[in-house]
Amino acid sequence: MNTAVTAELLTVPEVMARLKVGRSKVYDLIRSRRLVSIKIDGARRIPDVAVRDFVLGQIEEVA
């Protein structure tokens, strides 16, 4: 299977800025599996589509 990855990988500080939350909140979202992330040699990275999906999910919950 040949799948192209087009998602931009964000750092935790970049996600903090996008969501306007603190570091511990981002890690809490990752730990609770509400925000998808991967580890690359010990560095945590979050696909930008995962942040978008999280926000859209939050909007759907209140709608």
mmCIF file of N, CA and C in Angstrom:
data_model
loop_
_atom_site.group_PDB
_atom_site.id
_atom_site.type_symbol
_atom_site.label_atom_id
_atom_site.label_comp_id
_atom_site.label_asym_id
_atom_site.label_seq_id
_atom_site.Cartn_x
_atom_site.Cartn_y
_atom_site.Cartn_z
ATOM 1 N N MET A 1 0.849 -1.173 0.000
ATOM 2 C CA MET A 1 0.000 0.000 0.000
ATOM 3 C C MET A 1 0.896 1.236 0.000
ATOM 4 N N ASN A 2 0.625 2.157 -0.900
ATOM 5 C CA ASN A 2 1.417 3.385 -0.996
ATOM 6 C C ASN A 2 0.541 4.569 -0.611
ATOM 7 N N THR A 3 0.733 5.070 0.600
ATOM 8 C CA THR A 3 -0.080 6.170 1.107
ATOM 9 C C THR A 3 0.794 7.392 1.311
ATOM 10 N N ALA A 4 0.420 8.497 0.701
ATOM 11 C CA ALA A 4 1.181 9.739 0.854
ATOM 12 C C ALA A 4 0.714 10.465 2.110
ATOM 13 N N VAL A 5 1.669 10.900 2.903
ATOM 14 C CA VAL A 5 1.352 11.662 4.106
ATOM 15 C C VAL A 5 1.424 13.136 3.747
ATOM 16 N N THR A 6 0.310 13.829 3.940
ATOM 17 C CA THR A 6 0.281 15.243 3.588
ATOM 18 C C THR A 6 0.091 16.144 4.801
ATOM 19 N N ALA A 7 -0.068 15.546 5.974
ATOM 20 C CA ALA A 7 -0.285 16.335 7.169
ATOM 21 C C ALA A 7 1.010 16.993 7.632
ATOM 22 N N GLU A 8 0.885 18.222 8.076
ATOM 23 C CA GLU A 8 2.026 18.903 8.691
ATOM 24 C C GLU A 8 2.107 18.441 10.137
ATOM 25 N N LEU A 9 3.311 18.143 10.605
ATOM 26 C CA LEU A 9 3.490 17.721 11.987
ATOM 27 C C LEU A 9 3.829 18.929 12.843
ATOM 28 N N LEU A 10 3.066 19.112 13.906
ATOM 29 C CA LEU A 10 3.224 20.254 14.802
ATOM 30 C C LEU A 10 3.897 19.834 16.100
ATOM 31 N N THR A 11 4.625 20.756 16.704
ATOM 32 C CA THR A 11 5.201 20.527 18.025
ATOM 33 C C THR A 11 4.147 20.844 19.078
ATOM 34 N N VAL A 12 4.409 20.419 20.305
ATOM 35 C CA VAL A 12 3.485 20.727 21.403
ATOM 36 C C VAL A 12 3.315 22.244 21.561
ATOM 37 N N PRO A 13 4.387 23.050 21.548
ATOM 38 C CA PRO A 13 4.186 24.501 21.655
ATOM 39 C C PRO A 13 3.335 25.086 20.517
ATOM 40 N N GLU A 14 3.460 24.526 19.312
ATOM 41 C CA GLU A 14 2.627 25.013 18.207
ATOM 42 C C GLU A 14 1.157 24.683 18.435
ATOM 43 N N VAL A 15 0.886 23.497 18.980
ATOM 44 C CA VAL A 15 -0.495 23.115 19.299
ATOM 45 C C VAL A 15 -1.022 23.983 20.435
ATOM 46 N N MET A 16 -0.166 24.253 21.417
ATOM 47 C CA MET A 16 -0.560 25.139 22.520
ATOM 48 C C MET A 16 -1.020 26.486 21.969
ATOM 49 N N ALA A 17 -0.276 27.020 21.030
ATOM 50 C CA ALA A 17 -0.610 28.322 20.448
ATOM 51 C C ALA A 17 -1.905 28.250 19.641
ATOM 52 N N ARG A 18 -2.081 27.186 18.873
ATOM 53 C CA ARG A 18 -3.292 27.060 18.051
ATOM 54 C C ARG A 18 -4.542 26.906 18.898
ATOM 55 N N LEU A 19 -4.443 26.115 19.974
ATOM 56 C CA LEU A 19 -5.606 25.876 20.827
ATOM 57 C C LEU A 19 -5.726 26.890 21.963
ATOM 58 N N LYS A 20 -4.671 27.664 22.154
ATOM 59 C CA LYS A 20 -4.619 28.654 23.240
ATOM 60 C C LYS A 20 -4.845 27.993 24.604
ATOM 61 N N VAL A 21 -4.088 26.909 24.813
ATOM 62 C CA VAL A 21 -4.113 26.190 26.087
ATOM 63 C C VAL A 21 -2.672 25.950 26.523
ATOM 64 N N GLY A 22 -2.508 25.491 27.743
ATOM 65 C CA GLY A 22 -1.182 25.238 28.277
ATOM 66 C C GLY A 22 -0.630 23.880 27.888
ATOM 67 N N ARG A 23 0.640 23.688 28.189
ATOM 68 C CA ARG A 23 1.348 22.448 27.878
ATOM 69 C C ARG A 23 0.677 21.234 28.524
ATOM 70 N N SER A 24 0.322 21.344 29.791
ATOM 71 C CA SER A 24 -0.266 20.190 30.477
ATOM 72 C C SER A 24 -1.616 19.814 29.872
ATOM 73 N N LYS A 25 -2.365 20.785 29.374
ATOM 74 C CA LYS A 25 -3.648 20.486 28.733
ATOM 75 C C LYS A 25 -3.426 19.720 27.432
ATOM 76 N N VAL A 26 -2.434 20.110 26.653
ATOM 77 C CA VAL A 26 -2.133 19.394 25.409
ATOM 78 C C VAL A 26 -1.756 17.947 25.725
ATOM 79 N N TYR A 27 -0.883 17.749 26.717
ATOM 80 C CA TYR A 27 -0.491 16.390 27.079
ATOM 81 C C TYR A 27 -1.665 15.598 27.656
ATOM 82 N N ASP A 28 -2.576 16.264 28.368
ATOM 83 C CA ASP A 28 -3.781 15.606 28.875
ATOM 84 C C ASP A 28 -4.652 15.132 27.711
ATOM 85 N N LEU A 29 -4.806 15.957 26.685
ATOM 86 C CA LEU A 29 -5.585 15.572 25.501
ATOM 87 C C LEU A 29 -4.938 14.394 24.782
ATOM 88 N N ILE A 30 -3.612 14.378 24.724
ATOM 89 C CA ILE A 30 -2.896 13.267 24.100
ATOM 90 C C ILE A 30 -3.071 12.000 24.934
ATOM 91 N N ARG A 31 -2.889 12.128 26.251
ATOM 92 C CA ARG A 31 -3.002 10.980 27.154
ATOM 93 C C ARG A 31 -4.394 10.356 27.105
ATOM 94 N N SER A 32 -5.426 11.200 27.007
ATOM 95 C CA SER A 32 -6.799 10.714 26.982
ATOM 96 C C SER A 32 -7.239 10.298 25.574
ATOM 97 N N ARG A 33 -6.304 10.356 24.631
ATOM 98 C CA ARG A 33 -6.542 9.963 23.239
ATOM 99 C C ARG A 33 -7.599 10.814 22.541
ATOM 100 N N ARG A 34 -7.785 12.022 23.015
ATOM 101 C CA ARG A 34 -8.685 12.963 22.336
ATOM 102 C C ARG A 34 -7.940 13.725 21.258
ATOM 103 N N LEU A 35 -6.605 13.680 21.320
ATOM 104 C CA LEU A 35 -5.749 14.334 20.337
ATOM 105 C C LEU A 35 -4.692 13.316 19.910
ATOM 106 N N VAL A 36 -4.669 12.995 18.627
ATOM 107 C CA VAL A 36 -3.744 11.997 18.090
ATOM 108 C C VAL A 36 -2.337 12.581 18.008
ATOM 109 N N SER A 37 -1.354 11.776 18.370
ATOM 110 C CA SER A 37 0.033 12.228 18.258
ATOM 111 C C SER A 37 0.916 11.042 17.956
ATOM 112 N N ILE A 38 2.141 11.342 17.526
ATOM 113 C CA ILE A 38 3.147 10.312 17.299
ATOM 114 C C ILE A 38 4.430 10.753 17.988
ATOM 115 N N LYS A 39 5.322 9.792 18.189
ATOM 116 C CA LYS A 39 6.629 10.101 18.750
ATOM 117 C C LYS A 39 7.684 9.796 17.706
ATOM 118 N N ILE A 40 8.597 10.729 17.499
ATOM 119 C CA ILE A 40 9.716 10.541 16.588
ATOM 120 C C ILE A 40 10.986 10.751 17.408
ATOM 121 N N ASP A 41 11.688 9.666 17.672
ATOM 122 C CA ASP A 41 12.905 9.719 18.489
ATOM 123 C C ASP A 41 12.700 10.497 19.788
ATOM 124 N N GLY A 42 11.601 10.254 20.451
ATOM 125 C CA GLY A 42 11.328 10.895 21.728
ATOM 126 C C GLY A 42 10.651 12.247 21.638
ATOM 127 N N ALA A 43 10.520 12.786 20.429
ATOM 128 C CA ALA A 43 9.860 14.085 20.249
ATOM 129 C C ALA A 43 8.403 13.856 19.873
ATOM 130 N N ARG A 44 7.504 14.474 20.608
ATOM 131 C CA ARG A 44 6.081 14.335 20.368
ATOM 132 C C ARG A 44 5.672 15.253 19.225
ATOM 133 N N ARG A 45 4.938 14.711 18.235
ATOM 134 C CA ARG A 45 4.449 15.495 17.101
ATOM 135 C C ARG A 45 2.972 15.212 16.899
ATOM 136 N N ILE A 46 2.225 16.257 16.564
ATOM 137 C CA ILE A 46 0.786 16.160 16.381
ATOM 138 C C ILE A 46 0.456 16.594 14.956
ATOM 139 N N PRO A 47 -0.188 15.720 14.182
ATOM 140 C CA PRO A 47 -0.575 16.124 12.823
ATOM 141 C C PRO A 47 -1.573 17.289 12.873
ATOM 142 N N ASP A 48 -1.425 18.242 11.962
ATOM 143 C CA ASP A 48 -2.339 19.382 11.954
ATOM 144 C C ASP A 48 -3.786 18.946 11.748
ATOM 145 N N VAL A 49 -3.993 17.850 11.019
ATOM 146 C CA VAL A 49 -5.361 17.362 10.822
ATOM 147 C C VAL A 49 -5.954 16.840 12.129
ATOM 148 N N ALA A 50 -5.113 16.360 13.039
ATOM 149 C CA ALA A 50 -5.598 15.896 14.340
ATOM 150 C C ALA A 50 -6.110 17.071 15.161
ATOM 151 N N VAL A 51 -5.427 18.206 15.069
ATOM 152 C CA VAL A 51 -5.887 19.411 15.780
ATOM 153 C C VAL A 51 -7.212 19.875 15.181
ATOM 154 N N ARG A 52 -7.279 19.883 13.849
ATOM 155 C CA ARG A 52 -8.524 20.288 13.177
ATOM 156 C C ARG A 52 -9.673 19.361 13.565
ATOM 157 N N ASP A 53 -9.433 18.043 13.542
ATOM 158 C CA ASP A 53 -10.474 17.080 13.904
ATOM 159 C C ASP A 53 -10.914 17.252 15.350
ATOM 160 N N PHE A 54 -9.971 17.534 16.242
ATOM 161 C CA PHE A 54 -10.315 17.752 17.645
ATOM 162 C C PHE A 54 -11.234 18.962 17.785
ATOM 163 N N VAL A 55 -10.883 20.064 17.127
ATOM 164 C CA VAL A 55 -11.696 21.275 17.213
ATOM 165 C C VAL A 55 -13.088 21.041 16.620
ATOM 166 N N LEU A 56 -13.143 20.403 15.464
ATOM 167 C CA LEU A 56 -14.445 20.115 14.848
ATOM 168 C C LEU A 56 -15.298 19.218 15.740
ATOM 169 N N GLY A 57 -14.670 18.245 16.399
ATOM 170 C CA GLY A 57 -15.388 17.377 17.325
ATOM 171 C C GLY A 57 -15.953 18.144 18.502
ATOM 172 N N GLN A 58 -15.189 19.109 18.995
ATOM 173 C CA GLN A 58 -15.653 19.929 20.110
ATOM 174 C C GLN A 58 -16.842 20.792 19.685
ATOM 175 N N ILE A 59 -16.785 21.312 18.476
ATOM 176 C CA ILE A 59 -17.887 22.137 17.953
ATOM 177 C C ILE A 59 -19.150 21.296 17.790
ATOM 178 N N GLU A 60 -18.989 20.066 17.274
ATOM 179 C CA GLU A 60 -20.141 19.178 17.097
ATOM 180 C C GLU A 60 -20.790 18.806 18.432
ATOM 181 N N GLU A 61 -19.983 18.690 19.488
ATOM 182 C CA GLU A 61 -20.517 18.345 20.808
ATOM 183 C C GLU A 61 -21.458 19.409 21.343
ATOM 184 N N VAL A 62 -21.157 20.665 21.069
ATOM 185 C CA VAL A 62 -21.989 21.746 21.611
ATOM 186 C C VAL A 62 -23.122 22.140 20.677
ATOM 187 N N ALA A 63 -23.076 21.665 19.444
ATOM 188 C CA ALA A 63 -24.110 22.027 18.465
ATOM 189 C C ALA A 63 -25.350 21.194 18.651
#
